[in-house]
Amino acid sequence: MLAVASHAVEGHVSRGFEAVREAFAENFTRRNELGGACCAYYHGEKVVDLWGGIRNKRTGEPWEQDTMVLVYSATKGLSAMTLAIAHSRAWLDYEERVAAYWPEFAQHGKEKITVRQLLAHQAGLFAFDEPVDRSVVADLDRLALVLARQRPAGEPGTRQAYHALTLGFYEGELLRRVDPRHRSLGQFFHDEIATPLGLDVYIRLPETIPKSRLATLTPPGPIDMLRGYPLWLIRDALNPRSNIHRALMTNPGQAIALDAQQVYARNLEVPSGGGVGTARAIAHAYSVFATDGRELGLRRETLDLLAGAAVPPTRGFYDECMKGDGAQYSLGFMKPTPVWPFGSPGSFGAPGAGGSLGFADPSAGIGYAYITNRIGTYLTGAPCDVALRDALYAALQSSAFMRRSS
C-alpha cells in the first residue's frame, strides 16, 4: 500500500508487473491524478488490479475497490461487444445493409448503408435534426422513429464523421431488430455479457446502485481548457452550427448521462457515452475478446474480423467532426493508429472523454482498462493512461525475454 496524500494506492500486481504499480502511484505524485483505477488481464489471468486516490473531490472520500465511474465514449466498445455477439450467433452480417434488418431505416438515402459503414462512423448520421431530449431517449419506440427519419449529412460511405452520441442509439435499435427477444442494448449487455462474466459495469445504470459507489467527475477549468484544447475545437464547440457541437454538445448532448441528484442518470441508455463501471469489469470483458471468446460463445470468424484493419470511406479517414486523420473505426471499435496508438495493430477498443480507455490486444492476449474521475483535455492518450500502458507492455517484453532465456 503506497500513500497518496491522505489516501492510498491499493490492489495488487502479479510478479513481473511491479512497474505498472509504480507508474500508477506516480500518476498521483507527478501527473495530477485525482482518483482512478487500472486493470489488465494477460491470457485470461488478472495481472494488474489497482485503484486509489479520491472518489469525490468535494468530500475527500477515497476511491475504493468497487468504485465505479462514468467512462463516456469508452462505452462504445462495450456496445460494440453486443453486436459482435449478434454476429457470432449469425443474427447479423457486418456487410449487410442496415435496412435488411430494419426496413424503416431506408429513408432519405439510407437504404444502401451497410452495418460496417454505420459502425465505422461513415453513415453521415452524427447529429439529429429533430429535437431529442431525455424523454425521447427513454422511449425506444419513439427514438426509433427519429432515427429512421434522420437524413444523412452527406453521401453515406464517402466520409468519416465521429458519431459521438448517435452511434449508440443506432446500434441499440439495430440490436433490438435482430435479437429474437428484442431487448434493448443495455439489457442485452447485462444479460449476455455482464451477468455471465460477473461484471460491475452498466450501460443502463439501475436505481439500486448506491451513490456511495459512484465517483464524481471533476471537469477541467477554463484555463485548463484553453491550455489543453486546440483553438479550433474550442471555437467549434461554441458554434451551434458546427459538426462537433451538433454531435456532442446538444440534442441530446453528453450531459444527458449526468444527474444532479443521482450522480449519473438511472434507467436511461446512452450506449455511446453513458456506461458506468469499474476498470476491473471493462478489462475482464476485453480479456474475453482478446483470447478465444469461449465464455461468451464468440466465433473465431467474429474475433478475426474485430482484429482486422479498418476500411476507409471513399474519401479517406479525415474526420469531418474532429477535423483530422487521427482516428480509425471498425465494427464499433476504434483501431490503433500512429496518432492514437494502443496495443498491437490488431487491437480494438474505445477511449472516453477525459482519459478512460479499454481495449483488447489479441496478439498479446491483453484485456486492459483505465478509468478516472479527473476529466482531462487530451484528444489522444491521457498521460496517466499512457504511462500505465507503457509500463504494462515493457513488463510484457521483459517477461517474454525472461521466458526465452530460461
XYZ file of C-alpha atoms in Angstrom:
406
model
C 0.000 0.000 0.000
C 1.540 3.305 -1.125
C 0.465 6.574 0.456
C -1.019 9.216 -1.820
C -1.802 12.343 0.181
C -4.215 11.102 2.888
C -5.387 8.187 0.781
C -3.737 5.133 -0.692
C -2.968 3.216 -3.821
C -4.364 -0.242 -3.280
C -4.724 -3.513 -5.123
C -2.179 -5.939 -6.484
C 0.045 -6.766 -9.424
C 1.495 -10.131 -10.376
C 5.207 -10.754 -10.257
C 6.905 -9.006 -13.152
C 4.319 -6.200 -13.329
C 5.588 -4.103 -10.423
C 6.431 -1.242 -12.804
C 2.732 -0.765 -13.521
C 2.087 -0.228 -9.817
C 4.932 2.288 -9.700
C 3.518 4.152 -12.705
C 0.086 4.180 -11.099
C 1.484 5.692 -7.905
C 3.407 8.275 -9.943
C 0.157 9.325 -11.614
C -0.837 10.873 -8.281
C 2.522 12.406 -7.413
C 3.640 13.561 -10.870
C 0.688 13.554 -13.298
C -2.105 15.227 -11.322
C -4.334 12.175 -10.962
C -7.347 12.652 -8.677
C -8.906 9.200 -8.453
C -8.835 6.219 -10.732
C -8.270 2.544 -11.367
C -6.346 0.344 -13.767
C -6.729 -3.341 -14.543
C -5.102 -5.699 -17.025
C -5.611 -9.361 -17.880
C -2.904 -11.399 -19.568
C -4.088 -14.542 -21.364
C -7.115 -14.634 -19.064
C -5.193 -14.047 -15.824
C -5.660 -10.811 -13.907
C -2.127 -9.431 -13.525
C -2.888 -5.792 -12.623
C -5.732 -4.580 -10.401
C -5.091 -1.151 -8.882
C -7.206 1.684 -7.540
C -6.579 4.771 -5.483
C -6.928 8.474 -4.885
C -10.093 10.428 -4.210
C -13.554 9.391 -5.355
C -15.223 12.692 -4.539
C -13.161 15.881 -4.621
C -15.702 17.843 -2.599
C -15.897 15.380 0.293
C -12.441 13.830 0.036
C -13.864 10.304 0.115
C -11.392 7.696 -1.159
C -11.662 5.635 -4.313
C -12.444 2.094 -3.187
C -12.236 -1.369 -4.691
C -15.802 -1.319 -6.032
C -15.941 2.371 -7.058
C -17.479 2.932 -10.478
C -17.292 5.959 -12.750
C -18.821 7.238 -15.977
C -16.474 6.378 -18.861
C -18.151 8.452 -21.601
C -17.224 7.156 -25.077
C -15.341 4.155 -23.714
C -18.915 2.846 -23.557
C -18.775 2.482 -27.347
C -16.531 -0.548 -27.015
C -18.961 -2.240 -24.639
C -21.836 -1.552 -27.027
C -19.852 -2.924 -29.967
C -19.407 -6.148 -27.994
C -23.148 -6.745 -28.099
C -23.197 -6.588 -31.895
C -20.181 -8.896 -32.032
C -22.195 -11.455 -30.087
C -25.086 -10.963 -32.522
C -22.645 -11.608 -35.368
C -21.346 -14.762 -33.701
C -24.912 -16.020 -33.372
C -25.495 -15.357 -37.097
C -28.174 -12.772 -36.361
C -26.156 -10.033 -38.042
C -23.815 -9.701 -41.026
C -21.495 -6.702 -40.911
C -21.559 -6.428 -44.716
C -25.365 -6.477 -44.964
C -27.460 -3.335 -45.377
C -28.901 -1.963 -42.133
C -32.300 -1.750 -43.854
C -32.323 -5.528 -44.343
C -32.840 -5.823 -40.583
C -34.630 -2.522 -40.039
C -36.787 -1.654 -43.079
C -37.875 1.750 -41.756
C -34.224 2.821 -41.791
C -34.319 3.014 -45.603
C -35.470 6.633 -45.761
C -33.775 9.730 -47.182
C -30.958 7.916 -48.977
C -30.033 5.470 -46.204
C -31.171 2.309 -47.974
C -27.656 1.229 -49.035
C -25.808 1.934 -45.772
C -24.159 -1.241 -44.527
C -23.744 -2.263 -40.909
C -19.979 -1.897 -41.322
C -20.332 1.683 -42.605
C -22.683 2.635 -39.782
C -20.365 1.225 -37.124
C -17.377 2.998 -38.708
C -18.927 6.489 -38.406
C -19.343 6.642 -42.183
C -23.130 6.962 -42.449
C -23.353 10.753 -42.068
C -25.731 10.356 -39.114
C -23.650 12.115 -36.462
C -26.407 14.518 -35.317
C -30.174 14.795 -35.072
C -32.260 17.374 -36.908
C -35.325 16.644 -34.761
C -35.349 17.501 -31.044
C -34.023 14.621 -28.939
C -34.138 15.026 -25.181
C -34.226 12.661 -22.203
C -37.869 11.770 -22.803
C -37.124 10.667 -26.373
C -34.047 8.676 -25.356
C -36.084 6.910 -22.662
C -38.774 5.837 -25.157
C -37.055 3.433 -27.547
C -40.012 3.169 -29.921
C -40.219 6.946 -30.215
C -36.439 7.190 -30.599
C -36.518 4.596 -33.389
C -38.859 6.801 -35.422
C -36.472 9.744 -35.100
C -33.503 7.576 -36.064
C -35.256 6.251 -39.156
C -36.329 9.734 -40.301
C -32.852 11.294 -39.969
C -31.326 12.434 -43.246
C -27.565 11.806 -43.725
C -25.378 14.913 -43.701
C -23.653 13.733 -46.882
C -23.439 10.743 -49.159
C -23.064 7.678 -46.913
C -19.816 5.778 -47.244
C -17.808 8.730 -48.531
C -16.649 10.487 -45.374
C -15.909 9.776 -41.725
C -17.616 11.933 -39.105
C -17.481 10.967 -35.435
C -20.944 9.839 -34.305
C -20.285 10.896 -30.715
C -23.714 10.021 -29.283
C -25.917 8.939 -32.173
C -23.950 5.779 -32.957
C -25.086 4.011 -29.814
C -28.726 4.826 -30.431
C -28.499 3.352 -33.936
C -26.683 0.297 -32.569
C -29.371 -0.147 -29.954
C -32.239 -0.162 -32.432
C -30.349 -2.457 -34.799
C -29.764 -4.909 -31.955
C -33.435 -4.767 -30.953
C -34.331 -5.741 -34.527
C -32.030 -8.770 -34.726
C -32.332 -10.079 -31.156
C -35.108 -12.719 -31.067
C -36.146 -11.302 -27.661
C -35.967 -7.660 -28.920
C -34.029 -6.480 -25.873
C -32.546 -3.027 -25.534
C -28.787 -2.803 -25.914
C -28.302 -2.103 -22.210
C -30.445 -5.068 -21.212
C -28.698 -7.319 -23.731
C -25.292 -6.259 -22.390
C -26.422 -7.010 -18.840
C -27.923 -10.407 -19.748
C -25.325 -11.698 -22.184
C -22.034 -10.113 -21.090
C -22.084 -8.537 -17.617
C -24.032 -11.256 -15.820
C -22.209 -14.308 -17.265
C -18.829 -12.711 -16.522
C -19.852 -11.159 -13.173
C -19.010 -7.618 -14.260
C -19.647 -4.391 -12.355
C -20.418 -2.282 -15.424
C -23.701 -0.948 -16.750
C -24.954 0.694 -19.906
C -28.254 1.208 -18.085
C -27.358 2.137 -14.501
C -30.087 0.893 -12.128
C -31.546 2.740 -9.141
C -30.215 0.020 -6.840
C -26.582 1.143 -7.179
C -25.895 3.453 -4.205
C -24.349 6.852 -4.800
C -21.533 5.884 -2.421
C -20.177 3.550 -5.120
C -20.024 6.275 -7.770
C -17.053 8.562 -8.319
C -17.987 12.142 -9.141
C -16.383 13.752 -12.173
C -14.122 16.792 -11.888
C -14.149 18.716 -15.190
C -11.262 20.879 -16.363
C -11.395 24.563 -15.548
C -11.427 27.335 -18.178
C -7.646 27.808 -18.024
C -7.057 24.068 -18.401
C -9.311 24.000 -21.442
C -7.576 26.961 -23.049
C -4.184 25.365 -22.453
C -5.211 21.828 -23.392
C -7.699 22.012 -26.249
C -6.761 23.271 -29.722
C -8.303 26.626 -30.547
C -10.373 25.192 -33.418
C -12.063 22.773 -31.016
C -12.964 25.499 -28.535
C -14.303 27.653 -31.379
C -16.340 24.817 -32.904
C -17.646 23.646 -29.540
C -19.146 27.100 -29.056
C -20.589 27.281 -32.567
C -24.120 25.773 -32.629
C -23.818 25.086 -36.357
C -20.528 23.182 -36.209
C -20.441 19.427 -36.642
C -18.804 18.725 -33.290
C -21.250 20.948 -31.414
C -24.207 19.169 -33.019
C -22.641 15.734 -32.479
C -21.523 16.134 -28.884
C -22.778 19.254 -27.162
C -26.510 19.342 -27.817
C -29.612 17.398 -28.806
C -29.195 15.475 -26.508
C -25.544 16.294 -25.618
C -23.168 14.270 -23.470
C -24.523 15.805 -20.242
C -27.592 13.587 -20.640
C -25.601 10.870 -18.824
C -25.303 13.049 -15.698
C -27.832 13.619 -12.913
C -27.501 16.241 -10.188
C -29.304 14.116 -7.598
C -28.190 10.590 -8.547
C -24.635 11.430 -9.806
C -25.376 9.645 -13.097
C -28.619 9.089 -14.976
C -30.506 5.985 -13.877
C -32.540 3.620 -16.050
C -31.511 5.513 -19.179
C -29.478 4.035 -22.015
C -26.839 6.155 -23.734
C -24.838 3.397 -25.464
C -22.215 5.755 -26.879
C -21.496 7.677 -23.705
C -23.368 6.532 -20.601
C -21.506 3.446 -19.401
C -20.642 3.297 -15.693
C -18.343 0.674 -14.237
C -15.039 -0.441 -12.763
C -11.748 -0.844 -14.607
C -11.758 -4.471 -13.474
C -15.041 -5.154 -15.256
C -14.066 -3.449 -18.500
C -10.672 -5.167 -18.629
C -12.293 -8.546 -17.935
C -14.736 -8.103 -20.815
C -11.936 -7.136 -23.193
C -9.875 -10.075 -21.934
C -12.516 -12.488 -23.228
C -12.386 -10.763 -26.623
C -8.574 -10.841 -26.570
C -8.464 -14.608 -26.079
C -10.756 -17.229 -27.581
C -14.085 -15.685 -26.543
C -15.298 -19.026 -25.268
C -17.053 -17.627 -22.175
C -19.357 -15.580 -24.421
C -19.702 -18.028 -27.294
C -17.778 -15.854 -29.729
C -16.776 -17.451 -33.019
C -13.245 -17.216 -34.363
C -14.605 -15.555 -37.509
C -16.016 -12.713 -35.424
C -12.810 -12.228 -33.442
C -10.735 -12.198 -36.637
C -12.970 -9.505 -38.120
C -12.600 -7.351 -34.997
C -8.818 -7.661 -35.203
C -8.808 -6.730 -38.887
C -7.876 -3.362 -40.322
C -10.368 -0.525 -40.570
C -11.895 0.013 -44.016
C -11.765 3.703 -45.014
C -14.606 5.623 -46.630
C -14.028 6.586 -50.250
C -12.550 9.972 -49.286
C -10.266 8.618 -46.571
C -10.168 8.745 -42.790
C -10.230 12.529 -42.396
C -12.918 13.131 -39.765
C -15.473 15.837 -40.524
C -16.272 16.314 -36.828
C -12.824 16.005 -35.248
C -11.051 17.650 -38.199
C -8.131 15.287 -38.577
C -6.857 11.857 -39.624
C -6.071 10.719 -36.102
C -8.709 8.033 -35.580
C -9.967 4.985 -37.444
C -13.018 2.904 -36.585
C -14.102 -0.614 -37.385
C -17.194 -2.580 -36.322
C -17.966 -0.164 -33.491
C -14.432 -0.054 -32.048
C -11.522 2.325 -32.508
C -8.372 0.876 -34.047
C -4.802 1.940 -33.148
C -3.110 4.466 -35.438
C 0.209 6.360 -35.319
C -1.656 9.352 -33.885
C -3.709 7.286 -31.412
C -1.545 4.216 -30.633
C -2.524 1.474 -28.205
C -1.651 -2.196 -28.004
C -0.711 -4.050 -31.202
C -2.017 -3.445 -34.745
C -4.838 -5.958 -34.264
C -6.090 -4.275 -31.083
C -9.566 -2.785 -30.807
C -11.178 -0.708 -28.082
C -12.618 2.681 -27.232
C -11.403 5.767 -25.346
C -13.612 8.085 -23.347
C -13.583 11.854 -22.934
C -11.329 12.784 -20.081
C -8.932 9.879 -20.351
C -10.619 6.500 -19.842
C -9.662 3.656 -22.185
C -10.492 -0.004 -22.637
C -9.140 -2.328 -25.308
C -8.368 -5.887 -26.340
C -4.999 -6.853 -27.786
C -5.370 -10.367 -29.244
C -1.717 -10.539 -30.286
C -0.521 -10.047 -26.717
C -3.529 -11.657 -25.016
C -4.245 -8.415 -23.148
C -7.522 -7.006 -21.867
C -6.914 -3.532 -20.425
C -8.850 -0.692 -18.826
C -8.037 2.611 -17.186
C -10.695 4.876 -15.677
C -10.506 8.242 -13.934
C -12.715 10.931 -12.469
C -10.496 13.883 -13.419
C -11.619 14.904 -16.897
C -8.563 15.844 -18.912
C -8.220 17.808 -22.134
C -6.454 15.181 -24.217
C -7.687 14.219 -27.688
C -5.397 11.185 -27.752
C -3.992 9.157 -24.856
C -4.035 10.831 -21.447
C -0.581 10.942 -19.777
C -1.766 8.820 -16.837
C -3.095 6.152 -19.171
C -0.059 6.239 -21.475
C 2.299 5.785 -18.514
C 0.371 2.721 -17.381
C 0.285 1.164 -20.842
C 3.966 1.828 -21.408
C 4.793 0.111 -18.113
C 2.476 -2.792 -18.901
C 3.966 -3.507 -22.319
C 7.516 -3.053 -21.028
C 6.707 -5.686 -18.403
C 5.357 -7.997 -21.097
C 8.530 -7.630 -23.163
C 10.695 -8.241 -20.110
C 8.741 -11.346 -19.077
C 8.860 -12.679 -22.644
C 12.628 -12.173 -22.670
C 12.923 -13.942 -19.310
C 10.897 -16.908 -20.589
C 13.099 -17.185 -23.688
C 16.213 -17.028 -21.547
C 15.100 -19.697 -19.060
